Short mmCIF file of C-alpha atoms in Angstrom, two decimals:
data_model
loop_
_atom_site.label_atom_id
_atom_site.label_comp_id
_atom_site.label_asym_id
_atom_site.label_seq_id
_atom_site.Cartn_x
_atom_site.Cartn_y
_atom_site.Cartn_z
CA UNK A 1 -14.97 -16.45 -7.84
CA UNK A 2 -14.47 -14.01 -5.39
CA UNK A 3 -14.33 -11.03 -6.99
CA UNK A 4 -12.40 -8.17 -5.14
CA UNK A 5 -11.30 -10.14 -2.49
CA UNK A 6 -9.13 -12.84 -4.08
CA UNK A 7 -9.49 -15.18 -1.23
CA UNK A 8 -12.00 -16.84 0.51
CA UNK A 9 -12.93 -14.76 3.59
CA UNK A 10 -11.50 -11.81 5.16
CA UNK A 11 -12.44 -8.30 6.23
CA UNK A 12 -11.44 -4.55 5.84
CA UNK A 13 -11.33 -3.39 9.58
CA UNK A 14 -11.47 0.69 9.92
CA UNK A 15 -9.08 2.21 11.54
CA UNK A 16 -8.73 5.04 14.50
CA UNK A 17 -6.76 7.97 15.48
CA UNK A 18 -3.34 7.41 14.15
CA UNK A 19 -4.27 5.03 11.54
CA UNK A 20 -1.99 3.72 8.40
CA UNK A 21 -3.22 7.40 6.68
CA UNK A 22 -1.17 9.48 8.91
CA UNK A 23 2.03 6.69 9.33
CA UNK A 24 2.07 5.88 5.74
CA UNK A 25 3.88 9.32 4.78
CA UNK A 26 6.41 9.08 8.02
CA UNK A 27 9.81 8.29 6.56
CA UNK A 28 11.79 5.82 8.45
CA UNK A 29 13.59 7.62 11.73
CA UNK A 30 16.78 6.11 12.72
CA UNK A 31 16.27 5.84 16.79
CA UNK A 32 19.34 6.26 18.76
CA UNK A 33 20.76 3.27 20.56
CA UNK A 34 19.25 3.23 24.50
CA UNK A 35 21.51 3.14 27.39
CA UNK A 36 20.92 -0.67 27.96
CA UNK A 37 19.39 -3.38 25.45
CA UNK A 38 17.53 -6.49 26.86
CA UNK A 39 18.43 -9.54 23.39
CA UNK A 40 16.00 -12.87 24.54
CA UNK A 41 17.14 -15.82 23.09
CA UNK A 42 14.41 -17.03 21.91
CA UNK A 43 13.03 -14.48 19.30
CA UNK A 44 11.91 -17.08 16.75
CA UNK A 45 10.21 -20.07 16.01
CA UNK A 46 12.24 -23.16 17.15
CA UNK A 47 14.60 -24.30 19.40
CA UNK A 48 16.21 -21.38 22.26
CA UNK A 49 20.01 -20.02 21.73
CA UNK A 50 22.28 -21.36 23.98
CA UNK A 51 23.94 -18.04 25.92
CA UNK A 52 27.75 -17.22 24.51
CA UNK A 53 28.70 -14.45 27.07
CA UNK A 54 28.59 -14.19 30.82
CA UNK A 55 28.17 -11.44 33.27
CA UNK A 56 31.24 -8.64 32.86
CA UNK A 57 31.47 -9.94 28.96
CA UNK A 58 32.49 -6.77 26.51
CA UNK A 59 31.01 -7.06 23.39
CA UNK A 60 30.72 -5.42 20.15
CA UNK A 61 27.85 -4.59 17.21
CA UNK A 62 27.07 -7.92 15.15
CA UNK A 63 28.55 -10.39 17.75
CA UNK A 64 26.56 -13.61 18.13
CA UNK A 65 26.20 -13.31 21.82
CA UNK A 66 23.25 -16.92 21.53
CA UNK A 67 24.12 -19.74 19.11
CA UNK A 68 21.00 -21.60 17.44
CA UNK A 69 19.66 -24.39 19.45
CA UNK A 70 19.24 -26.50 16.40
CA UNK A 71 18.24 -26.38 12.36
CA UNK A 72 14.79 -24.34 13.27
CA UNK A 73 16.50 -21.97 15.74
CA UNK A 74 18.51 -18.77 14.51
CA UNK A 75 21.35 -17.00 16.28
CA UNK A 76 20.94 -13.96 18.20
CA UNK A 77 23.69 -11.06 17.80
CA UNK A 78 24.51 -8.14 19.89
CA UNK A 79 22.90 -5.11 18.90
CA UNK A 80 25.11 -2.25 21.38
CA UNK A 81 28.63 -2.62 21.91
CA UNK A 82 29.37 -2.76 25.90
CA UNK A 83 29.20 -4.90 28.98
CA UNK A 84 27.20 -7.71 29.47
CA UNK A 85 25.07 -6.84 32.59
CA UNK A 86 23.80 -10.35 33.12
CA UNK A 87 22.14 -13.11 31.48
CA UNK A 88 18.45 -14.25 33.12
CA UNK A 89 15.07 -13.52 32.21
CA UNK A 90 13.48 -11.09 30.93
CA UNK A 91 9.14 -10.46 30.62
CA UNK A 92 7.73 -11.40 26.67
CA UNK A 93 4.83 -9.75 25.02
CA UNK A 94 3.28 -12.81 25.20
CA UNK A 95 3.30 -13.37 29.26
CA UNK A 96 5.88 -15.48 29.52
CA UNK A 97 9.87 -15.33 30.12
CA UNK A 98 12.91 -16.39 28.48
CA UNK A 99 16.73 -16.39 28.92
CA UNK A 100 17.86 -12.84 27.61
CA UNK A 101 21.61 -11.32 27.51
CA UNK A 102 21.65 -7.52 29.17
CA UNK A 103 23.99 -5.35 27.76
CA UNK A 104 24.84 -2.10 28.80
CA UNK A 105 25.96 0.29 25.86
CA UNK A 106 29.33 1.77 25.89
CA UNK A 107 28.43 4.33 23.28
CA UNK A 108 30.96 3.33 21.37
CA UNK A 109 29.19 1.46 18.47
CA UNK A 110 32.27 -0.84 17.67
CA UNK A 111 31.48 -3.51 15.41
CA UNK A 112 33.04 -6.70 14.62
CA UNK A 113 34.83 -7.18 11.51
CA UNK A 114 32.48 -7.39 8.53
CA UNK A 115 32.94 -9.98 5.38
CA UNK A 116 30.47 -8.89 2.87
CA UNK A 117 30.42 -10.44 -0.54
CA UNK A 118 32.51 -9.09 -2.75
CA UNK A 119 30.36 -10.39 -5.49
CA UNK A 120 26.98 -11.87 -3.73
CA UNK A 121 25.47 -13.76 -7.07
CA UNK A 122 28.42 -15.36 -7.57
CA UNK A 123 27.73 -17.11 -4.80
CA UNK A 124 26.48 -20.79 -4.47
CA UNK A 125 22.91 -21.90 -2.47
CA UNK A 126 24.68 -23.10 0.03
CA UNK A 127 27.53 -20.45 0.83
CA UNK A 128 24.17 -18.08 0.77
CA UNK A 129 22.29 -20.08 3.51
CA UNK A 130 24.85 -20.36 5.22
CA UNK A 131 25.72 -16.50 5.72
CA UNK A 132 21.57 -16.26 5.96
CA UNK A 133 21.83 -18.81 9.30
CA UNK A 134 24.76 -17.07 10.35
CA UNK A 135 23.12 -13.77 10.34
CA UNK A 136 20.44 -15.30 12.47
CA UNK A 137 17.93 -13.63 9.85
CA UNK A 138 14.41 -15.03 10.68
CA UNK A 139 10.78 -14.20 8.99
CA UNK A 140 10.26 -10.08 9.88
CA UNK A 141 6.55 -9.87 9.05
CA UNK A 142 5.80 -11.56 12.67
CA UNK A 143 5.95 -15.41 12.44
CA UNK A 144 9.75 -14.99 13.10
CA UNK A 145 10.26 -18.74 11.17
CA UNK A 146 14.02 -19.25 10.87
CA UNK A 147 14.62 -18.13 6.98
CA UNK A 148 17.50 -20.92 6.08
CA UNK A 149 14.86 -23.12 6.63
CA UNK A 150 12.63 -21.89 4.32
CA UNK A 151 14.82 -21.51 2.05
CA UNK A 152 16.02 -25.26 2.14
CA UNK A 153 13.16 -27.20 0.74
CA UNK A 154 13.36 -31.38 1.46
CA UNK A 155 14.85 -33.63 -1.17
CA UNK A 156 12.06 -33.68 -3.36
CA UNK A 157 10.12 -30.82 -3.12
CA UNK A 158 10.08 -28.38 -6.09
CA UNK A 159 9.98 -24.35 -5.68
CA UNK A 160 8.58 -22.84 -8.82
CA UNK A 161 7.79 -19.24 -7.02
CA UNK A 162 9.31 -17.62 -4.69
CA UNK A 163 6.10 -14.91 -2.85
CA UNK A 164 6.88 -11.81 -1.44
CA UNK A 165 4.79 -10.26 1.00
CA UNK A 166 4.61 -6.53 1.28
CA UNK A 167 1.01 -6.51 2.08
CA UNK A 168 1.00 -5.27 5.20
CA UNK A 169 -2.36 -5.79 5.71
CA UNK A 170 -2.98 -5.08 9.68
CA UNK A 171 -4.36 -1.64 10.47
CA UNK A 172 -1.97 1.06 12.00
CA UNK A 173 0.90 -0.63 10.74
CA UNK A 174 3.16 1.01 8.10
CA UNK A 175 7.19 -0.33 8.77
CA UNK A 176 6.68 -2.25 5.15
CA UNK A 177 5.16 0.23 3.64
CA UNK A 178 8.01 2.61 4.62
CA UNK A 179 10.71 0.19 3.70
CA UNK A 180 9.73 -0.69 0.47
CA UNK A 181 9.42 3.42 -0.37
CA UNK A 182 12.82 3.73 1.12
CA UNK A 183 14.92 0.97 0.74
CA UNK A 184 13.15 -0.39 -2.54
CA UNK A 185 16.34 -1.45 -4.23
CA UNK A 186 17.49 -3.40 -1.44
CA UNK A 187 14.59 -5.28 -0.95
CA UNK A 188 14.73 -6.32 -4.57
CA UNK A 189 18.59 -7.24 -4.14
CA UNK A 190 17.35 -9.39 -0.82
CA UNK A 191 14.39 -10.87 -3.28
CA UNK A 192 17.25 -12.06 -6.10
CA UNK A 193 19.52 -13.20 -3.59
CA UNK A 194 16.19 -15.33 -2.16
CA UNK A 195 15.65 -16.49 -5.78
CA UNK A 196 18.84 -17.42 -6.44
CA UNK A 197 19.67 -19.49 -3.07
CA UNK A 198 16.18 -21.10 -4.20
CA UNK A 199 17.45 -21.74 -7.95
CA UNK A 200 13.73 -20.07 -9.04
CA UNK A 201 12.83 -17.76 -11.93
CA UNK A 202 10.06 -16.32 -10.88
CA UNK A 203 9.12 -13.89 -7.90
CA UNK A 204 5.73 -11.91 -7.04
CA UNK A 205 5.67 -9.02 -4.97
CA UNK A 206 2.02 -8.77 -3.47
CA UNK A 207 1.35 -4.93 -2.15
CA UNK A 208 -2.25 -4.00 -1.12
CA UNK A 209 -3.48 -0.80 -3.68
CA UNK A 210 -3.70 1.66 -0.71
CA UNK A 211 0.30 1.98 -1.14
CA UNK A 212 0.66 3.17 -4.37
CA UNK A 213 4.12 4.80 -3.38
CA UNK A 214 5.20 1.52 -2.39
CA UNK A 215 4.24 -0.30 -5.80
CA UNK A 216 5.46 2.47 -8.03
CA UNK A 217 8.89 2.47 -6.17
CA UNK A 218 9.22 -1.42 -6.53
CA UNK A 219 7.35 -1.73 -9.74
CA UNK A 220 10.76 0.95 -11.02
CA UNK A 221 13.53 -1.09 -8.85
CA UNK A 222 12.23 -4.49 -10.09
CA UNK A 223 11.88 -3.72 -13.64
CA UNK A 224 15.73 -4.29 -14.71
CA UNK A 225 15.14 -7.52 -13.66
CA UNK A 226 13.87 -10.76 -16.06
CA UNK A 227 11.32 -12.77 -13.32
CA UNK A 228 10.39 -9.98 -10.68
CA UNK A 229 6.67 -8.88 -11.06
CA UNK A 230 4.70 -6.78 -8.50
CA UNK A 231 0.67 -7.00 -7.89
CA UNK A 232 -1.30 -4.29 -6.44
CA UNK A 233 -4.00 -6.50 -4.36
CA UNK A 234 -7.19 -4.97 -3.25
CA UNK A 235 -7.25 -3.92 0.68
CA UNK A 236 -8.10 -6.82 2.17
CA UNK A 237 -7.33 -8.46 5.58
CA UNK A 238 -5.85 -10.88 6.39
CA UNK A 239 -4.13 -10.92 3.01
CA UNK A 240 -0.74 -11.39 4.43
CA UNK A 241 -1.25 -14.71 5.15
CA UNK A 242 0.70 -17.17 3.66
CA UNK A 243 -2.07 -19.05 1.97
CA UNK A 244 -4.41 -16.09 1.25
CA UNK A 245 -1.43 -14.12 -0.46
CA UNK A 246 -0.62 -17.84 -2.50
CA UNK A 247 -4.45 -17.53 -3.30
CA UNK A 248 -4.48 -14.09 -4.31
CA UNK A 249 -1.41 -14.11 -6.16
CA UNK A 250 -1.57 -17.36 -8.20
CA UNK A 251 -4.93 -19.33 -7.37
CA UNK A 252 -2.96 -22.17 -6.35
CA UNK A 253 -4.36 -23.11 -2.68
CA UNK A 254 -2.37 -24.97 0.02
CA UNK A 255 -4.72 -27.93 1.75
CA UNK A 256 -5.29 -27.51 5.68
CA UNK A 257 -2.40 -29.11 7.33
CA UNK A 258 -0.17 -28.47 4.35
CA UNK A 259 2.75 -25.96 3.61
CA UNK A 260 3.71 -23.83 0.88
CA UNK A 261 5.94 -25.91 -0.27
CA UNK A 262 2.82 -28.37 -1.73
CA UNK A 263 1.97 -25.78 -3.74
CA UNK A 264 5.55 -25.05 -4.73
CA UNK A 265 6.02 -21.84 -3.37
CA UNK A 266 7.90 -20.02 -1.15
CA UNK A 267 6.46 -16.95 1.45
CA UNK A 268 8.88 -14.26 2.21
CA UNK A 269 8.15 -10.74 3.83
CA UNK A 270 9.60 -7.67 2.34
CA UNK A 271 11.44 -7.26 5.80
CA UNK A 272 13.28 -10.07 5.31
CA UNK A 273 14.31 -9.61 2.24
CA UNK A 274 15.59 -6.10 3.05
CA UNK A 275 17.97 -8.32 5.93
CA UNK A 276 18.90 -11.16 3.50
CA UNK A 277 20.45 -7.92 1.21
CA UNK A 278 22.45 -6.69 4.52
CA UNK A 279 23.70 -9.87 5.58
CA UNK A 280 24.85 -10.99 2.19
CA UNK A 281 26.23 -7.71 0.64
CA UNK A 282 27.07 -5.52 3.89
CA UNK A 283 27.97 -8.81 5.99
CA UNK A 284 25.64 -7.25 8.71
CA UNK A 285 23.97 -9.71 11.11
CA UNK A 286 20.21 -9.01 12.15
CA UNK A 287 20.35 -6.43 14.82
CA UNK A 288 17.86 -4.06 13.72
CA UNK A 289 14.31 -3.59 12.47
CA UNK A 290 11.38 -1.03 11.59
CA UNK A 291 9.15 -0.70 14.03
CA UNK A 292 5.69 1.48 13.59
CA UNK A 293 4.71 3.30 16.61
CA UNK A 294 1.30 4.50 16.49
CA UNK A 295 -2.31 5.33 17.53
CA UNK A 296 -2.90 7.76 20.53
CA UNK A 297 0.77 8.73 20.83
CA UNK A 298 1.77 12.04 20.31
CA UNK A 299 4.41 12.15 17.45
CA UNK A 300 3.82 8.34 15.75
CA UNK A 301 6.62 7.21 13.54
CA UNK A 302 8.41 4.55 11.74
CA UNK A 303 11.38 3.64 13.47
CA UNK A 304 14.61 1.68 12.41
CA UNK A 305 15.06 0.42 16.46
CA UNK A 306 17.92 -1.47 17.93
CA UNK A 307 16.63 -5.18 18.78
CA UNK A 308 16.65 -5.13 22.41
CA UNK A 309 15.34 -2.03 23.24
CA UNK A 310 12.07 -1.05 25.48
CA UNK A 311 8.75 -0.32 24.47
CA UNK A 312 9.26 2.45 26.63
CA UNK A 313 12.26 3.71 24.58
CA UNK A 314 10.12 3.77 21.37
CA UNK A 315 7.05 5.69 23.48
CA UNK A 316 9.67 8.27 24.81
CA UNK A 317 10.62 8.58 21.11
CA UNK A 318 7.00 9.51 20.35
CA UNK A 319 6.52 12.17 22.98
CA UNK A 320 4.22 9.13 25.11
CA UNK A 321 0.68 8.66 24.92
CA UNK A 322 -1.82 10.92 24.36
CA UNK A 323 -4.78 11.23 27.04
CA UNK A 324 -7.63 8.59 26.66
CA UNK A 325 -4.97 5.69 25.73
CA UNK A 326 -6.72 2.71 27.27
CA UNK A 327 -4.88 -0.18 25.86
CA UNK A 328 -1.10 -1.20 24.78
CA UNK A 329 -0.54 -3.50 21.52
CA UNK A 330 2.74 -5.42 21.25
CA UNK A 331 2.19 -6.25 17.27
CA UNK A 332 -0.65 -4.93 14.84
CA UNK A 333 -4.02 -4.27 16.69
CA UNK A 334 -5.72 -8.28 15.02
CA UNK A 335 -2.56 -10.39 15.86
CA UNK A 336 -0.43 -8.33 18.69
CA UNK A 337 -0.54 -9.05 22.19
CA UNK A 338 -2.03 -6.71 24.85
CA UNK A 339 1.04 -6.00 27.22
CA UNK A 340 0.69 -4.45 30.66
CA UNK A 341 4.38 -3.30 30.92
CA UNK A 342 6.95 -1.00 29.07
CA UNK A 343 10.15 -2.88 29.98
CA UNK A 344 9.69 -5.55 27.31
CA UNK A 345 12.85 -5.73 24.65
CA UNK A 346 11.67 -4.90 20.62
CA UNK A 347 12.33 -8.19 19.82
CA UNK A 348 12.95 -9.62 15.75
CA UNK A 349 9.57 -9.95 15.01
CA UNK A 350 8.18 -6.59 16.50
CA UNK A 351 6.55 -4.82 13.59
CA UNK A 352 4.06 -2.34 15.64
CA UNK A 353 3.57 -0.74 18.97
CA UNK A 354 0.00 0.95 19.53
CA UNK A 355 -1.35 2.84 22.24
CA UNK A 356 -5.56 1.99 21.55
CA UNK A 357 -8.22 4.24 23.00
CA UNK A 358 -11.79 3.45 23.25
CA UNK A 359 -11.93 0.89 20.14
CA UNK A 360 -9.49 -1.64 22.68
CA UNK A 361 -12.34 -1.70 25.10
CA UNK A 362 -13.89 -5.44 25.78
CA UNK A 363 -17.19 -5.68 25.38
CA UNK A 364 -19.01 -7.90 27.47
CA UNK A 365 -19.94 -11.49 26.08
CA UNK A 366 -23.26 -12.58 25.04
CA UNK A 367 -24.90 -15.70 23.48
CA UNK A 368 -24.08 -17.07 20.06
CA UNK A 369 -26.58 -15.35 17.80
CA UNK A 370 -26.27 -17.91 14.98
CA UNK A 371 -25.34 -15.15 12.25
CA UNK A 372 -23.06 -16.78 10.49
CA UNK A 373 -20.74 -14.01 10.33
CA UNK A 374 -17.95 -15.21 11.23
CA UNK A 375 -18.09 -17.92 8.82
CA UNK A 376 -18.06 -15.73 6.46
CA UNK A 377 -15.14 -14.06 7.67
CA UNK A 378 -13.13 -17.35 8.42
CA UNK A 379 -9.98 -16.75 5.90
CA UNK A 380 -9.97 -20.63 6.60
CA UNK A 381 -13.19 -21.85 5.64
CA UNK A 382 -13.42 -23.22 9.47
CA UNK A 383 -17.10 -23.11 11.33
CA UNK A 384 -15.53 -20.16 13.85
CA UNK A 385 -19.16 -20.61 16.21
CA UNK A 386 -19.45 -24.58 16.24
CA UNK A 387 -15.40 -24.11 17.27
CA UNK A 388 -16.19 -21.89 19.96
CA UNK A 389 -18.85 -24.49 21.39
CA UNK A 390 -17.06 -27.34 21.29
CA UNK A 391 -13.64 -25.69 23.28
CA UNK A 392 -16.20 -24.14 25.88
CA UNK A 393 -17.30 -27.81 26.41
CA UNK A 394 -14.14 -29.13 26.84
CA UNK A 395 -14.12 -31.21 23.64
CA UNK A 396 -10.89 -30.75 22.84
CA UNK A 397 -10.51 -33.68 20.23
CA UNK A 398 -14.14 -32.54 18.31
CA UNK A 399 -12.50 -29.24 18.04
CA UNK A 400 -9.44 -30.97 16.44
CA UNK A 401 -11.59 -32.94 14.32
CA UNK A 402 -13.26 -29.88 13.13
CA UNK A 403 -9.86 -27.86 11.99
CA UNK A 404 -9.17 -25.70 15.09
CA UNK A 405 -5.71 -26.40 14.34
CA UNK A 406 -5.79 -24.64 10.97
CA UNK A 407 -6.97 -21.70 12.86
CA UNK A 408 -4.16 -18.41 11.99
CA UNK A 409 -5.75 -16.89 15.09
CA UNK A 410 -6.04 -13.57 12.61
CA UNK A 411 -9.08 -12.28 14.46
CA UNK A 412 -11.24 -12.06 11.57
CA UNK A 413 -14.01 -14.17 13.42
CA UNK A 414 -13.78 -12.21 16.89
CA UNK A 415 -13.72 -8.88 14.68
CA UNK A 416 -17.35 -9.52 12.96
CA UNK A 417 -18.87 -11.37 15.76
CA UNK A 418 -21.78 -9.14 17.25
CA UNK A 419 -22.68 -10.86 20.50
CA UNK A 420 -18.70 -9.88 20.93
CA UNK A 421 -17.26 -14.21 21.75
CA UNK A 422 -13.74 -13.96 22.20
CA UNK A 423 -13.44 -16.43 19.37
CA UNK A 424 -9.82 -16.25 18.79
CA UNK A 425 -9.04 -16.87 21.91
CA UNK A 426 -10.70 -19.75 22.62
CA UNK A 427 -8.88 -21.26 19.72
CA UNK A 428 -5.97 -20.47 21.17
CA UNK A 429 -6.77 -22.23 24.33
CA UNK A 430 -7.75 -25.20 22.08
CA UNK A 431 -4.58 -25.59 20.50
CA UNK A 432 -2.22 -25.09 23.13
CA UNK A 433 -4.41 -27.27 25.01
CA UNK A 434 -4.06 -30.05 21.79
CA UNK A 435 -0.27 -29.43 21.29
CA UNK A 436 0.27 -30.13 25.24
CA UNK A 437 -1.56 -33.12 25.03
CA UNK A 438 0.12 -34.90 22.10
CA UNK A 439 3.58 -33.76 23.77
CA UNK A 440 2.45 -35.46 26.49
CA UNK A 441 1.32 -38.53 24.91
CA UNK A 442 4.55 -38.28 23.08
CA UNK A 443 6.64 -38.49 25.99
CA UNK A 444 4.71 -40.86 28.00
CA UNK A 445 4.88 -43.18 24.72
CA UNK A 446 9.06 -42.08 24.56
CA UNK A 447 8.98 -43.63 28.45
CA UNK A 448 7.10 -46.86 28.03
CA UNK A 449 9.68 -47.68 25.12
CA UNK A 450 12.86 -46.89 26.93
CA UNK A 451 11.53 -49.10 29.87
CA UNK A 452 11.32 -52.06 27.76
#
């Protein structure tokens, strides 16, 4: 039905100076630990960690210095060995703060004692999520949802397919890419171990034909193994997606509102599966990442970073910015954040830094044309315009009505438009507006109960 797409929607944005063509063939640099590493405590989606270490603390590599908050929450570890510097709060891409534990490395890189599996598929579903929780291992391609969680469906809901994503459909961004070149028999040992804590038979790799590296590499590593099939998917954002990569990979489509799980399958990014494999068979906790560092920087690079460390650590890595830099990205360039700092920690779900020139600059506004375009963009199949109208006006519950809350704030819509609305972010307005309401409600309703 939709030929070379595969799902409704989408776009293929171009790309500038320092683009996925010139990252693609950087191999993975190992970055050395900083000085000091700033660890939030709330790097996922969920409930905080609650703070296990106090000012003058020592602590060591793979030490849970946050304990999860709750069953969606994950653990936080130490990622340095040294002093704990203080616990308070520390600046997020996103503008606002959280609780974070300061440590200042000792240089000594002492870990705690490791217990990896001596035999990880011997292992049962639950001795497996429970190292996975443990590990504090969370989704890597940027939603940062608590893994053990996806990976424990309800009492009656079936998993038939477990979905991989190594997509990594953003521009600029190449840390998957990289990984699955690199590490491509991990990240198929991380995809059994995934299959096996779900009890499935049946996994799909999904990786976008402009990384044919990436495909032959996992295409070799997966092909000793009964159930493991890779895809090459044309280039097409936002194809990452949960839903669009369901779509694309096995034309089953999740309803509006609805999870995977409906459809009985199971998302997982490549990332993640590359942590499941350390956790389970190295007994390492989640205290690292690749990171892509790119567009007007000097050197860019794919870097395995400590979590914790600085955007500024990572630019100093790359030699800085090149001249005519206008614009910094905490995430891909559709998604990330616009930060106006350096000292903000790499946190679990960093995937890209860019430094944007003239292609970041913000066009001024002008009346809705009535194009369509962005309609036609919608990965959704929402009305992106009549949206637009109706959170400008304040109609908060219209917009609701209408599906701004199955808005993935992808950009797609803001991308095409050509009078230049900021679409996507007056969706995000709407929902946050929506969600703050119905907490409300909820805890005005919570009130009036307890009273009587």
């Amino acid at each position: 039905m939709f030929g070379a797409r595969l799902f409704p929607g989408g776009i293929h944005p171009h790309e500038g100076e320092g683009g996925k063509a010139v990252n693609g063939a950087n191999a993975i640099v190992e970055l050395p630990a900083p000085p000091r590493v700033v660890i939030p405590l709330q790097q996922h989606i969920g409930a905080p960690c609650k703070a296990l270490v106090s000012k003058g603390d020592h602590v060591k590599v793979g030490q849970k210095i946050g304990e999860a908050g709750g069953f969606v929450s994950a653990p936080v570890h130490a990622s340095v060995s040294g002093v704990v510097v203080d616990v308070q709060r520390c600046m997020m891409p996103n503008g606002t703060s959280a609780d974070a534990v300061i440590i200042d490395n000792d240089f000594q890189d002492t870990w705690v004692d490791l217990t990896p599996a001596a035999d990880p598929f011997t292992l049962t579903p639950d001795q497996l999520r429970q190292i996975i929780r443990e590990a504090g291992i969370v989704g890597l391609g940027g939603a940062t949802f608590p893994t053990v969680v996806k990976l424990t469906p309800p009492a009656g809901k079936t998993v038939e397919k477990l979905i991989v994503n190594g997509a990594e459909c953003e521009p600029y961004l190449t840390a998957d890419h990289r990984l699955m070149v690199e590490h491509a028999d991990e990240v198929i040992t991380g995809i059994r171990l995934a299959m096996q804590t779900l009890d499935v038979k049946e996994a799909i790799i999904g990786i976008e034909n402009n990384k044919p590296d990436a495909i032959e590499a996992l295409t070799a590593a997966a092909s000793q193994f009964a159930g493991i099939t890779v895809k090459a998917l044309p280039v097409r954002y936002p194809q990452g997606g949960e839903k669009q990569l369901i779509y694309a990979l096995t034309r089953r489509r999740v309803p509006n509102g609805a999870l995977p799980l409906e459809v009985g399958c199971v998302v997982m990014n490549v990332g993640t599966a590359y942590a499941i494999e350390e956790a389970v068979c190295a007994g390492k906790p989640l205290t690292r990442r690749v990171t892509t560092v790119g567009g007007l920087v000097n050197n860019p690079g794919n870097f395995m970073v400590r979590i914790g460390c600085t955007v500024e650590n990572l630019l100093d890595a790359c030699g800085g910015m090149k001249d005519g830099a206008k614009k910094l990205i905490y995430g891909g360039p559709m998604m990330g954040a616009a930060i106006c700092r350096t000292d903000i920690p790499v946190t679990k779900g960093c995937s890209g830094i860019l430094a944007l020139g003239k292609e970041a600059k913000e066009p001024a506004e002008s009346p809705c044309i009535r194009c369509g375009r962005c309609l036609q963009a919608c990965p959704m199949q929402l009305a992106p315009a009549k949206l637009d109208a109706l959170t400008r006006k304040n109609l908060y519950d219209e917009a609701e009505a209408n599906g701004v809350m199955n808005c993935m704030e992808c950009g797609a819509c803001t991308f095409v438009c050509p009078a230049k609305r900021s679409l996507t972010q007056s969706f995000r307005q709407a929902k946050k507006v929506i969600t703050t309401r119905k907490k409300q409600a909820a805890a005005k309703k919570a009130a009036e109960e307890a009273q009587k």
